[in-house]
Structures are given as C-alpha cells and as structure tokens.
C-alpha cells in the first residue's frame, strides 16, 4: 500500500491517539492536532519525521484554520479525520447555558469549521476523504445526552449534505459510528447536577447505570480502530459505518422502527400535496 498522509483532530487520547499510532506504525505521515502540544512529546520522539504535532482548539476559529492551512501547505492530505469532541451529560433542564454553548461549539460548530477549512484544499487536490467520527449517538438517543446527541445528529446531517456538494471534486465522506467502547470518554464527561425532580426516572436510572458500571460497554478500542482503518482504506467506502454490536443492534432497531412508523403515514403525507 502506498503511504498516506493524515490530519487527525483529538489525537491526544482515546480513538484519536490509537488511530494516530497505528497510522504511524504502518509508515504513514500524520498531522496530529491537540490542545496541549506536550501531550504527544513521547510519540514525537519515536516518530520525529512522520509525526507533526499542531495546536488546535475547535472553539477557536483561527486555531482551526491555521492548523488546517499549515498541514495542507506542507503536503497533500489523504484523510481528514474529524475526531475531537466530548460528551455533556445531564437532563436537559439541568444543563447550564455555558455547558450547552461549549458542547455545540466543540462537537458541532468546531467540526463544521474544521471541514469547511479543509474543503478548498481538498478541491484543489481533487482528491481526499473526510472521516467524521460520530457515534451510535448520531442515529439513536439515550436520556441525559440530549446536547451530545444534538451535536452528533447535527454533524451527520452536515456531512450528508456536504458529501453531495463535493463528490464531483474527487472528495468523499465517511461517518464512523462506534457504540459504547472502552476509552476515556466517560471520564471526560462534562456533568450537570442531578435534579431531585428526576428521582426514579429513566434519566436517573441511566445515570446510576453509567457510573455504577452497569451500563454495557462491549466495544474494544483497539478492534474499533482496526475496523476504522479497514473502512478508511477502502477505495469506495460505505457512507455510514456502525462499529460494535451495540451500535449495530441499536441503530438497526431505531431505523426499522422509524421506517415502520413512516410507512403508516404514507396516505397522510401524500394528502398534503397540491390537488
């Protein structure tokens, strides 16, 4: 395989770090973005030529554009991986305005601006693949994750539209939707206060399950990244890819239910057309 060049956000931990390491180990070049440059110092020592570390904060537009421009000015980028993000956890009415703004600014607006910054470069190359790391949470929903879901459902809609805009310029898009996976995602959650009004509710039961270790997590981070690489390397990859049995089963169940509900509404939907 011809060596590739990557641009990966959120490369300091979790799936982003594992993907960065695997790409480097197979001889690829990686522009890895982090908020704190020192987090990849050790990895930089091991790969001084093939790893370029760039500072990027998704909530700072100039930071996003500078990092993207620096990478593309250095060489052709084959894969732009939009991976950086985090989860906000709590019932909707308990979230603060600041928590909501930060979640949307990072996961949704930041990811949108990253891709927008890359598009002119990708069009000039007339080749490249945008890989958006979403989650099963871009197709299904759990209580307490309303704003996280809003960001993931939002970015998936954005990517679906953009993919149609840029396909004729040699650019394609892939959305990766992992299920619950053994990473540091739960440790990095931004937590809202628990409300007494929600005691014994579905939301509170979800909170207890998540923090008592009762919430099922079947995904293996290494196997997830291996599967991601298989997909990303495909000459023609699927547009959406569920990874993990929980993601597959939950998304399949949700889509089947939605389709069944939609089909019952056909006559009502058609009745809204002009006579």
PDB file of C-alpha atoms in Angstrom:
ATOM      1  CA  UNK A   1       0.000   0.000   0.000  1.00  0.00           C
ATOM      2  CA  UNK A   2       1.234   3.495  -0.847  1.00  0.00           C
ATOM      3  CA  UNK A   3       1.905   5.507   2.295  1.00  0.00           C
ATOM      4  CA  UNK A   4      -0.807   8.019   3.147  1.00  0.00           C
ATOM      5  CA  UNK A   5      -0.916  11.337   4.950  1.00  0.00           C
ATOM      6  CA  UNK A   6      -3.430  12.025   7.704  1.00  0.00           C
ATOM      7  CA  UNK A   7      -4.832  15.047   9.519  1.00  0.00           C
ATOM      8  CA  UNK A   8      -6.354  13.855  12.803  1.00  0.00           C
ATOM      9  CA  UNK A   9      -8.014  16.003  15.450  1.00  0.00           C
ATOM     10  CA  UNK A  10      -8.293  14.937  19.075  1.00  0.00           C
ATOM     11  CA  UNK A  11      -5.107  12.900  18.793  1.00  0.00           C
ATOM     12  CA  UNK A  12      -4.066  13.143  22.430  1.00  0.00           C
ATOM     13  CA  UNK A  13      -6.229  10.302  23.750  1.00  0.00           C
ATOM     14  CA  UNK A  14      -8.849   7.663  23.008  1.00  0.00           C
ATOM     15  CA  UNK A  15      -9.574   6.553  19.467  1.00  0.00           C
ATOM     16  CA  UNK A  16      -7.730   9.549  18.034  1.00  0.00           C
ATOM     17  CA  UNK A  17      -4.478   8.581  19.725  1.00  0.00           C
ATOM     18  CA  UNK A  18      -4.815   4.914  18.788  1.00  0.00           C
ATOM     19  CA  UNK A  19      -5.539   5.809  15.161  1.00  0.00           C
ATOM     20  CA  UNK A  20      -2.538   8.142  15.100  1.00  0.00           C
ATOM     21  CA  UNK A  21      -0.247   5.430  16.449  1.00  0.00           C
ATOM     22  CA  UNK A  22      -1.467   2.781  14.004  1.00  0.00           C
ATOM     23  CA  UNK A  23      -1.079   5.119  11.055  1.00  0.00           C
ATOM     24  CA  UNK A  24       2.471   5.946  12.107  1.00  0.00           C
ATOM     25  CA  UNK A  25       3.396   2.319  12.740  1.00  0.00           C
ATOM     26  CA  UNK A  26       2.450   1.338   9.221  1.00  0.00           C
ATOM     27  CA  UNK A  27       4.643   4.090   7.777  1.00  0.00           C
ATOM     28  CA  UNK A  28       2.103   6.853   7.152  1.00  0.00           C
ATOM     29  CA  UNK A  29       2.613  10.525   7.926  1.00  0.00           C
ATOM     30  CA  UNK A  30       0.311  12.173  10.463  1.00  0.00           C
ATOM     31  CA  UNK A  31      -0.524  15.772  11.278  1.00  0.00           C
ATOM     32  CA  UNK A  32      -1.929  15.241  14.773  1.00  0.00           C
ATOM     33  CA  UNK A  33      -3.781  18.073  16.458  1.00  0.00           C
ATOM     34  CA  UNK A  34      -4.042  18.581  20.198  1.00  0.00           C
ATOM     35  CA  UNK A  35      -4.962  21.401  22.538  1.00  0.00           C
ATOM     36  CA  UNK A  36      -1.776  20.963  24.593  1.00  0.00           C
ATOM     37  CA  UNK A  37       1.332  20.366  22.484  1.00  0.00           C
ATOM     38  CA  UNK A  38       3.180  18.475  25.219  1.00  0.00           C
ATOM     39  CA  UNK A  39       0.704  15.578  25.229  1.00  0.00           C
ATOM     40  CA  UNK A  40       2.395  13.934  22.235  1.00  0.00           C
ATOM     41  CA  UNK A  41       6.021  14.650  23.166  1.00  0.00           C
ATOM     42  CA  UNK A  42       6.834  10.978  23.760  1.00  0.00           C
ATOM     43  CA  UNK A  43       5.260   9.881  20.490  1.00  0.00           C
ATOM     44  CA  UNK A  44       7.087  12.643  18.639  1.00  0.00           C
ATOM     45  CA  UNK A  45      10.410  11.239  19.868  1.00  0.00           C
ATOM     46  CA  UNK A  46       9.540   7.848  18.382  1.00  0.00           C
ATOM     47  CA  UNK A  47       8.387   9.311  15.053  1.00  0.00           C
ATOM     48  CA  UNK A  48      10.352  12.551  14.567  1.00  0.00           C
ATOM     49  CA  UNK A  49       9.950  12.619  10.781  1.00  0.00           C
ATOM     50  CA  UNK A  50       6.474  11.237  10.218  1.00  0.00           C
ATOM     51  CA  UNK A  51       4.593  12.934  13.074  1.00  0.00           C
ATOM     52  CA  UNK A  52       3.836  16.637  13.000  1.00  0.00           C
ATOM     53  CA  UNK A  53       2.018  17.952  16.073  1.00  0.00           C
ATOM     54  CA  UNK A  54      -0.213  21.004  15.659  1.00  0.00           C
ATOM     55  CA  UNK A  55      -2.098  23.019  18.238  1.00  0.00           C
ATOM     56  CA  UNK A  56      -5.843  23.179  17.581  1.00  0.00           C
ATOM     57  CA  UNK A  57      -8.800  24.228  19.702  1.00  0.00           C
ATOM     58  CA  UNK A  58     -12.100  23.577  17.940  1.00  0.00           C
ATOM     59  CA  UNK A  59     -13.716  26.509  19.731  1.00  0.00           C
ATOM     60  CA  UNK A  60     -11.172  28.957  18.255  1.00  0.00           C
ATOM     61  CA  UNK A  61     -11.752  29.547  14.551  1.00  0.00           C
ATOM     62  CA  UNK A  62      -8.291  30.974  13.850  1.00  0.00           C
ATOM     63  CA  UNK A  63      -6.722  27.967  15.566  1.00  0.00           C
ATOM     64  CA  UNK A  64      -8.706  25.617  13.318  1.00  0.00           C
ATOM     65  CA  UNK A  65      -7.854  27.442  10.111  1.00  0.00           C
ATOM     66  CA  UNK A  66      -4.169  27.866  10.965  1.00  0.00           C
ATOM     67  CA  UNK A  67      -3.706  24.168  11.724  1.00  0.00           C
ATOM     68  CA  UNK A  68      -5.506  23.061   8.547  1.00  0.00           C
ATOM     69  CA  UNK A  69      -3.626  25.540   6.347  1.00  0.00           C
ATOM     70  CA  UNK A  70      -0.263  24.541   7.858  1.00  0.00           C
ATOM     71  CA  UNK A  71      -0.851  20.859   7.107  1.00  0.00           C
ATOM     72  CA  UNK A  72      -2.092  21.316   3.544  1.00  0.00           C
ATOM     73  CA  UNK A  73       0.652  23.773   2.666  1.00  0.00           C
ATOM     74  CA  UNK A  74       3.199  21.144   3.696  1.00  0.00           C
ATOM     75  CA  UNK A  75       1.853  18.334   1.519  1.00  0.00           C
ATOM     76  CA  UNK A  76      -1.194  16.585   0.107  1.00  0.00           C
ATOM     77  CA  UNK A  77      -3.538  15.229   2.780  1.00  0.00           C
ATOM     78  CA  UNK A  78      -5.301  11.969   2.002  1.00  0.00           C
ATOM     79  CA  UNK A  79      -7.516  11.647   5.093  1.00  0.00           C
ATOM     80  CA  UNK A  80      -9.018  14.435   7.204  1.00  0.00           C
ATOM     81  CA  UNK A  81     -10.277  12.795  10.394  1.00  0.00           C
ATOM     82  CA  UNK A  82     -12.633  14.939  12.458  1.00  0.00           C
ATOM     83  CA  UNK A  83     -12.426  13.137  15.779  1.00  0.00           C
ATOM     84  CA  UNK A  84     -12.116  15.712  18.581  1.00  0.00           C
ATOM     85  CA  UNK A  85     -15.087  16.081  20.894  1.00  0.00           C
ATOM     86  CA  UNK A  86     -16.518  15.154  24.272  1.00  0.00           C
ATOM     87  CA  UNK A  87     -19.813  14.336  25.969  1.00  0.00           C
ATOM     88  CA  UNK A  88     -22.125  16.522  28.040  1.00  0.00           C
ATOM     89  CA  UNK A  89     -24.235  14.506  30.490  1.00  0.00           C
ATOM     90  CA  UNK A  90     -27.365  15.532  32.363  1.00  0.00           C
ATOM     91  CA  UNK A  91     -31.073  16.095  31.890  1.00  0.00           C
ATOM     92  CA  UNK A  92     -31.783  18.957  29.517  1.00  0.00           C
ATOM     93  CA  UNK A  93     -33.194  21.354  32.085  1.00  0.00           C
ATOM     94  CA  UNK A  94     -30.215  20.872  34.418  1.00  0.00           C
ATOM     95  CA  UNK A  95     -27.638  21.936  31.836  1.00  0.00           C
ATOM     96  CA  UNK A  96     -26.202  25.426  32.147  1.00  0.00           C
ATOM     97  CA  UNK A  97     -26.170  27.835  29.233  1.00  0.00           C
ATOM     98  CA  UNK A  98     -22.376  27.711  29.296  1.00  0.00           C
ATOM     99  CA  UNK A  99     -22.331  23.916  29.106  1.00  0.00           C
ATOM    100  CA  UNK A 100     -24.702  23.954  26.141  1.00  0.00           C
ATOM    101  CA  UNK A 101     -22.717  26.605  24.286  1.00  0.00           C
ATOM    102  CA  UNK A 102     -19.425  24.753  24.815  1.00  0.00           C
ATOM    103  CA  UNK A 103     -20.847  21.402  23.678  1.00  0.00           C
ATOM    104  CA  UNK A 104     -22.234  22.843  20.448  1.00  0.00           C
ATOM    105  CA  UNK A 105     -19.144  24.989  19.856  1.00  0.00           C
ATOM    106  CA  UNK A 106     -16.850  21.973  20.140  1.00  0.00           C
ATOM    107  CA  UNK A 107     -18.702  18.986  18.703  1.00  0.00           C
ATOM    108  CA  UNK A 108     -20.839  20.712  16.078  1.00  0.00           C
ATOM    109  CA  UNK A 109     -19.636  24.188  15.118  1.00  0.00           C
ATOM    110  CA  UNK A 110     -15.978  23.258  15.593  1.00  0.00           C
ATOM    111  CA  UNK A 111     -16.288  20.159  13.438  1.00  0.00           C
ATOM    112  CA  UNK A 112     -18.165  22.130  10.784  1.00  0.00           C
ATOM    113  CA  UNK A 113     -15.480  24.810  10.675  1.00  0.00           C
ATOM    114  CA  UNK A 114     -12.716  22.193  10.506  1.00  0.00           C
ATOM    115  CA  UNK A 115     -14.279  20.614   7.433  1.00  0.00           C
ATOM    116  CA  UNK A 116     -15.036  23.990   5.858  1.00  0.00           C
ATOM    117  CA  UNK A 117     -11.376  24.955   6.293  1.00  0.00           C
ATOM    118  CA  UNK A 118     -10.227  21.730   4.627  1.00  0.00           C
ATOM    119  CA  UNK A 119     -12.597  21.808   1.648  1.00  0.00           C
ATOM    120  CA  UNK A 120     -10.784  24.409  -0.513  1.00  0.00           C
ATOM    121  CA  UNK A 121      -7.540  22.454  -0.129  1.00  0.00           C
ATOM    122  CA  UNK A 122      -9.217  19.137  -0.917  1.00  0.00           C
ATOM    123  CA  UNK A 123     -10.890  20.594  -4.001  1.00  0.00           C
ATOM    124  CA  UNK A 124      -7.541  21.941  -5.211  1.00  0.00           C
ATOM    125  CA  UNK A 125      -6.054  18.450  -4.773  1.00  0.00           C
ATOM    126  CA  UNK A 126      -9.105  16.946  -6.482  1.00  0.00           C
ATOM    127  CA  UNK A 127      -8.845  14.055  -4.062  1.00  0.00           C
ATOM    128  CA  UNK A 128      -9.244  13.242  -0.378  1.00  0.00           C
ATOM    129  CA  UNK A 129     -11.522  11.654   2.179  1.00  0.00           C
ATOM    130  CA  UNK A 130     -13.268  13.340   5.094  1.00  0.00           C
ATOM    131  CA  UNK A 131     -13.801  10.954   8.009  1.00  0.00           C
ATOM    132  CA  UNK A 132     -16.209  12.172  10.667  1.00  0.00           C
ATOM    133  CA  UNK A 133     -16.043  10.235  13.927  1.00  0.00           C
ATOM    134  CA  UNK A 134     -19.608  10.354  15.191  1.00  0.00           C
ATOM    135  CA  UNK A 135     -21.142   7.625  17.349  1.00  0.00           C
ATOM    136  CA  UNK A 136     -24.237   5.476  17.548  1.00  0.00           C
ATOM    137  CA  UNK A 137     -25.465   8.643  19.248  1.00  0.00           C
ATOM    138  CA  UNK A 138     -25.779  10.198  15.801  1.00  0.00           C
ATOM    139  CA  UNK A 139     -28.600   7.748  14.983  1.00  0.00           C
ATOM    140  CA  UNK A 140     -30.087   6.814  18.368  1.00  0.00           C
ATOM    141  CA  UNK A 141     -30.528   8.577  21.700  1.00  0.00           C
ATOM    142  CA  UNK A 142     -30.130   7.942  25.426  1.00  0.00           C
ATOM    143  CA  UNK A 143     -31.536  10.041  28.280  1.00  0.00           C
ATOM    144  CA  UNK A 144     -29.061  12.578  29.730  1.00  0.00           C
ATOM    145  CA  UNK A 145     -27.194  13.002  26.440  1.00  0.00           C
ATOM    146  CA  UNK A 146     -29.597  15.408  24.704  1.00  0.00           C
ATOM    147  CA  UNK A 147     -26.975  18.011  23.763  1.00  0.00           C
ATOM    148  CA  UNK A 148     -24.396  15.404  22.815  1.00  0.00           C
ATOM    149  CA  UNK A 149     -26.986  13.828  20.525  1.00  0.00           C
ATOM    150  CA  UNK A 150     -27.883  17.236  19.128  1.00  0.00           C
ATOM    151  CA  UNK A 151     -24.249  17.732  18.168  1.00  0.00           C
ATOM    152  CA  UNK A 152     -23.861  14.266  16.625  1.00  0.00           C
ATOM    153  CA  UNK A 153     -27.167  14.234  14.751  1.00  0.00           C
ATOM    154  CA  UNK A 154     -26.281  17.745  13.568  1.00  0.00           C
ATOM    155  CA  UNK A 155     -22.815  16.918  12.280  1.00  0.00           C
ATOM    156  CA  UNK A 156     -24.129  13.833  10.488  1.00  0.00           C
ATOM    157  CA  UNK A 157     -26.682  15.964   8.648  1.00  0.00           C
ATOM    158  CA  UNK A 158     -23.963  18.445   7.745  1.00  0.00           C
ATOM    159  CA  UNK A 159     -21.698  15.707   6.372  1.00  0.00           C
ATOM    160  CA  UNK A 160     -24.535  14.136   4.387  1.00  0.00           C
ATOM    161  CA  UNK A 161     -25.177  17.438   2.632  1.00  0.00           C
ATOM    162  CA  UNK A 162     -21.503  18.301   2.104  1.00  0.00           C
ATOM    163  CA  UNK A 163     -20.807  14.871   0.625  1.00  0.00           C
ATOM    164  CA  UNK A 164     -23.253  15.665  -2.172  1.00  0.00           C
ATOM    165  CA  UNK A 165     -21.635  19.060  -2.763  1.00  0.00           C
ATOM    166  CA  UNK A 166     -18.067  17.813  -3.125  1.00  0.00           C
ATOM    167  CA  UNK A 167     -18.318  14.327  -4.600  1.00  0.00           C
ATOM    168  CA  UNK A 168     -17.708  15.639  -8.136  1.00  0.00           C
ATOM    169  CA  UNK A 169     -14.421  17.165  -6.939  1.00  0.00           C
ATOM    170  CA  UNK A 170     -12.855  13.849  -6.002  1.00  0.00           C
ATOM    171  CA  UNK A 171     -13.752  14.178  -2.314  1.00  0.00           C
ATOM    172  CA  UNK A 172     -15.756  11.577  -0.436  1.00  0.00           C
ATOM    173  CA  UNK A 173     -17.013  11.360   3.127  1.00  0.00           C
ATOM    174  CA  UNK A 174     -17.361   8.591   5.694  1.00  0.00           C
ATOM    175  CA  UNK A 175     -19.203   8.728   9.013  1.00  0.00           C
ATOM    176  CA  UNK A 176     -17.964   6.299  11.680  1.00  0.00           C
ATOM    177  CA  UNK A 177     -20.485   5.429  14.405  1.00  0.00           C
ATOM    178  CA  UNK A 178     -18.895   3.465  17.268  1.00  0.00           C
ATOM    179  CA  UNK A 179     -21.027   2.105  20.064  1.00  0.00           C
ATOM    180  CA  UNK A 180     -20.034   2.186  23.755  1.00  0.00           C
ATOM    181  CA  UNK A 181     -16.296   1.497  23.728  1.00  0.00           C
ATOM    182  CA  UNK A 182     -13.626   1.136  26.403  1.00  0.00           C
ATOM    183  CA  UNK A 183     -11.983   4.561  26.128  1.00  0.00           C
ATOM    184  CA  UNK A 184     -11.701   7.562  28.435  1.00  0.00           C
ATOM    185  CA  UNK A 185     -14.981   9.020  27.101  1.00  0.00           C
ATOM    186  CA  UNK A 186     -16.893   8.556  30.375  1.00  0.00           C
ATOM    187  CA  UNK A 187     -14.063  10.104  32.410  1.00  0.00           C
ATOM    188  CA  UNK A 188     -14.118  13.144  30.155  1.00  0.00           C
ATOM    189  CA  UNK A 189     -17.849  13.804  30.507  1.00  0.00           C
ATOM    190  CA  UNK A 190     -18.975  17.289  31.445  1.00  0.00           C
ATOM    191  CA  UNK A 191     -21.534  16.552  34.177  1.00  0.00           C
ATOM    192  CA  UNK A 192     -24.617  18.564  35.040  1.00  0.00           C
ATOM    193  CA  UNK A 193     -26.081  18.409  38.530  1.00  0.00           C
ATOM    194  CA  UNK A 194     -28.651  15.734  39.288  1.00  0.00           C
ATOM    195  CA  UNK A 195     -32.160  17.103  39.915  1.00  0.00           C
ATOM    196  CA  UNK A 196     -34.375  15.781  42.718  1.00  0.00           C
ATOM    197  CA  UNK A 197     -37.373  16.084  40.385  1.00  0.00           C
ATOM    198  CA  UNK A 198     -35.961  13.247  38.257  1.00  0.00           C
ATOM    199  CA  UNK A 199     -35.533  10.699  41.053  1.00  0.00           C
ATOM    200  CA  UNK A 200     -36.570   7.198  39.918  1.00  0.00           C
ATOM    201  CA  UNK A 201     -36.889   8.438  36.332  1.00  0.00           C
ATOM    202  CA  UNK A 202     -35.378   6.846  33.215  1.00  0.00           C
ATOM    203  CA  UNK A 203     -32.757   9.593  33.258  1.00  0.00           C
ATOM    204  CA  UNK A 204     -31.713   8.912  36.843  1.00  0.00           C
ATOM    205  CA  UNK A 205     -31.591   5.158  36.225  1.00  0.00           C
ATOM    206  CA  UNK A 206     -29.312   5.835  33.269  1.00  0.00           C
ATOM    207  CA  UNK A 207     -27.052   7.964  35.480  1.00  0.00           C
ATOM    208  CA  UNK A 208     -26.769   5.187  38.058  1.00  0.00           C
ATOM    209  CA  UNK A 209     -26.085   2.552  35.399  1.00  0.00           C
ATOM    210  CA  UNK A 210     -23.348   4.610  33.793  1.00  0.00           C
ATOM    211  CA  UNK A 211     -21.490   5.439  36.987  1.00  0.00           C
ATOM    212  CA  UNK A 212     -22.049   2.138  38.778  1.00  0.00           C
ATOM    213  CA  UNK A 213     -20.595   0.102  35.937  1.00  0.00           C
ATOM    214  CA  UNK A 214     -23.939  -1.431  34.935  1.00  0.00           C
ATOM    215  CA  UNK A 215     -24.118   0.233  31.525  1.00  0.00           C
ATOM    216  CA  UNK A 216     -22.984  -2.315  28.898  1.00  0.00           C
ATOM    217  CA  UNK A 217     -19.735  -1.439  27.142  1.00  0.00           C
ATOM    218  CA  UNK A 218     -18.753  -4.118  24.630  1.00  0.00           C
ATOM    219  CA  UNK A 219     -16.566  -2.151  22.230  1.00  0.00           C
ATOM    220  CA  UNK A 220     -12.816  -2.715  22.277  1.00  0.00           C
ATOM    221  CA  UNK A 221     -10.831   0.407  21.372  1.00  0.00           C
ATOM    222  CA  UNK A 222      -8.064  -1.444  19.509  1.00  0.00           C
ATOM    223  CA  UNK A 223     -10.504  -3.530  17.485  1.00  0.00           C
ATOM    224  CA  UNK A 224     -12.560  -0.422  16.746  1.00  0.00           C
ATOM    225  CA  UNK A 225      -9.533   1.371  15.331  1.00  0.00           C
ATOM    226  CA  UNK A 226      -8.586  -1.701  13.279  1.00  0.00           C
ATOM    227  CA  UNK A 227     -12.080  -1.705  11.795  1.00  0.00           C
ATOM    228  CA  UNK A 228     -11.877   2.039  11.172  1.00  0.00           C
ATOM    229  CA  UNK A 229      -8.649   1.562   9.237  1.00  0.00           C
ATOM    230  CA  UNK A 230     -10.209  -1.158   7.091  1.00  0.00           C
ATOM    231  CA  UNK A 231     -13.033   1.185   6.146  1.00  0.00           C
ATOM    232  CA  UNK A 232     -10.867   4.263   5.605  1.00  0.00           C
ATOM    233  CA  UNK A 233      -8.529   2.296   3.329  1.00  0.00           C
ATOM    234  CA  UNK A 234     -11.360   1.093   1.090  1.00  0.00           C
ATOM    235  CA  UNK A 235     -11.277   2.651  -2.390  1.00  0.00           C
ATOM    236  CA  UNK A 236     -15.047   3.075  -2.114  1.00  0.00           C
ATOM    237  CA  UNK A 237     -16.145   3.079   1.497  1.00  0.00           C
ATOM    238  CA  UNK A 238     -19.691   2.926   2.902  1.00  0.00           C
ATOM    239  CA  UNK A 239     -21.045   6.348   3.818  1.00  0.00           C
ATOM    240  CA  UNK A 240     -22.097   5.336   7.345  1.00  0.00           C
ATOM    241  CA  UNK A 241     -20.369   2.603   9.335  1.00  0.00           C
ATOM    242  CA  UNK A 242     -21.621   1.268  12.679  1.00  0.00           C
ATOM    243  CA  UNK A 243     -18.885  -0.294  14.812  1.00  0.00           C
ATOM    244  CA  UNK A 244     -19.624  -2.625  17.700  1.00  0.00           C
ATOM    245  CA  UNK A 245     -22.533  -4.975  18.266  1.00  0.00           C
ATOM    246  CA  UNK A 246     -24.378  -2.488  20.476  1.00  0.00           C
ATOM    247  CA  UNK A 247     -24.153   0.217  17.827  1.00  0.00           C
ATOM    248  CA  UNK A 248     -25.276  -2.129  15.068  1.00  0.00           C
ATOM    249  CA  UNK A 249     -28.226  -3.535  17.045  1.00  0.00           C
ATOM    250  CA  UNK A 250     -29.387  -0.162  18.373  1.00  0.00           C
ATOM    251  CA  UNK A 251     -29.146   1.596  15.011  1.00  0.00           C
ATOM    252  CA  UNK A 252     -30.848  -1.319  13.233  1.00  0.00           C
ATOM    253  CA  UNK A 253     -33.686  -1.272  15.775  1.00  0.00           C
ATOM    254  CA  UNK A 254     -34.090   2.511  15.537  1.00  0.00           C
ATOM    255  CA  UNK A 255     -34.123   2.606  11.740  1.00  0.00           C
ATOM    256  CA  UNK A 256     -36.529  -0.326  11.492  1.00  0.00           C
ATOM    257  CA  UNK A 257     -38.905   1.355  13.920  1.00  0.00           C
ATOM    258  CA  UNK A 258     -38.686   4.691  12.105  1.00  0.00           C
ATOM    259  CA  UNK A 259     -39.361   3.098   8.729  1.00  0.00           C
ATOM    260  CA  UNK A 260     -42.380   1.195  10.065  1.00  0.00           C
ATOM    261  CA  UNK A 261     -43.785   4.389  11.552  1.00  0.00           C
ATOM    262  CA  UNK A 262     -43.156   6.330   8.324  1.00  0.00           C
ATOM    263  CA  UNK A 263     -44.854   3.726   6.149  1.00  0.00           C
ATOM    264  CA  UNK A 264     -48.059   4.049   8.192  1.00  0.00           C
ATOM    265  CA  UNK A 265     -48.146   7.758   7.357  1.00  0.00           C
ATOM    266  CA  UNK A 266     -47.965   7.493   3.562  1.00  0.00           C
ATOM    267  CA  UNK A 267     -51.567   8.466   2.803  1.00  0.00           C
ATOM    268  CA  UNK A 268     -51.413  11.336   5.288  1.00  0.00           C
ATOM    269  CA  UNK A 269     -48.130  12.581   3.804  1.00  0.00           C
ATOM    270  CA  UNK A 270     -49.467  12.444   0.228  1.00  0.00           C
ATOM    271  CA  UNK A 271     -52.624  14.285   1.290  1.00  0.00           C
ATOM    272  CA  UNK A 272     -50.523  17.404   1.899  1.00  0.00           C
ATOM    273  CA  UNK A 273     -49.620  17.713  -1.818  1.00  0.00           C
ATOM    274  CA  UNK A 274     -51.425  20.073  -4.181  1.00  0.00           C
ATOM    275  CA  UNK A 275     -54.644  18.631  -5.612  1.00  0.00           C
TER     276      UNK A 275
END
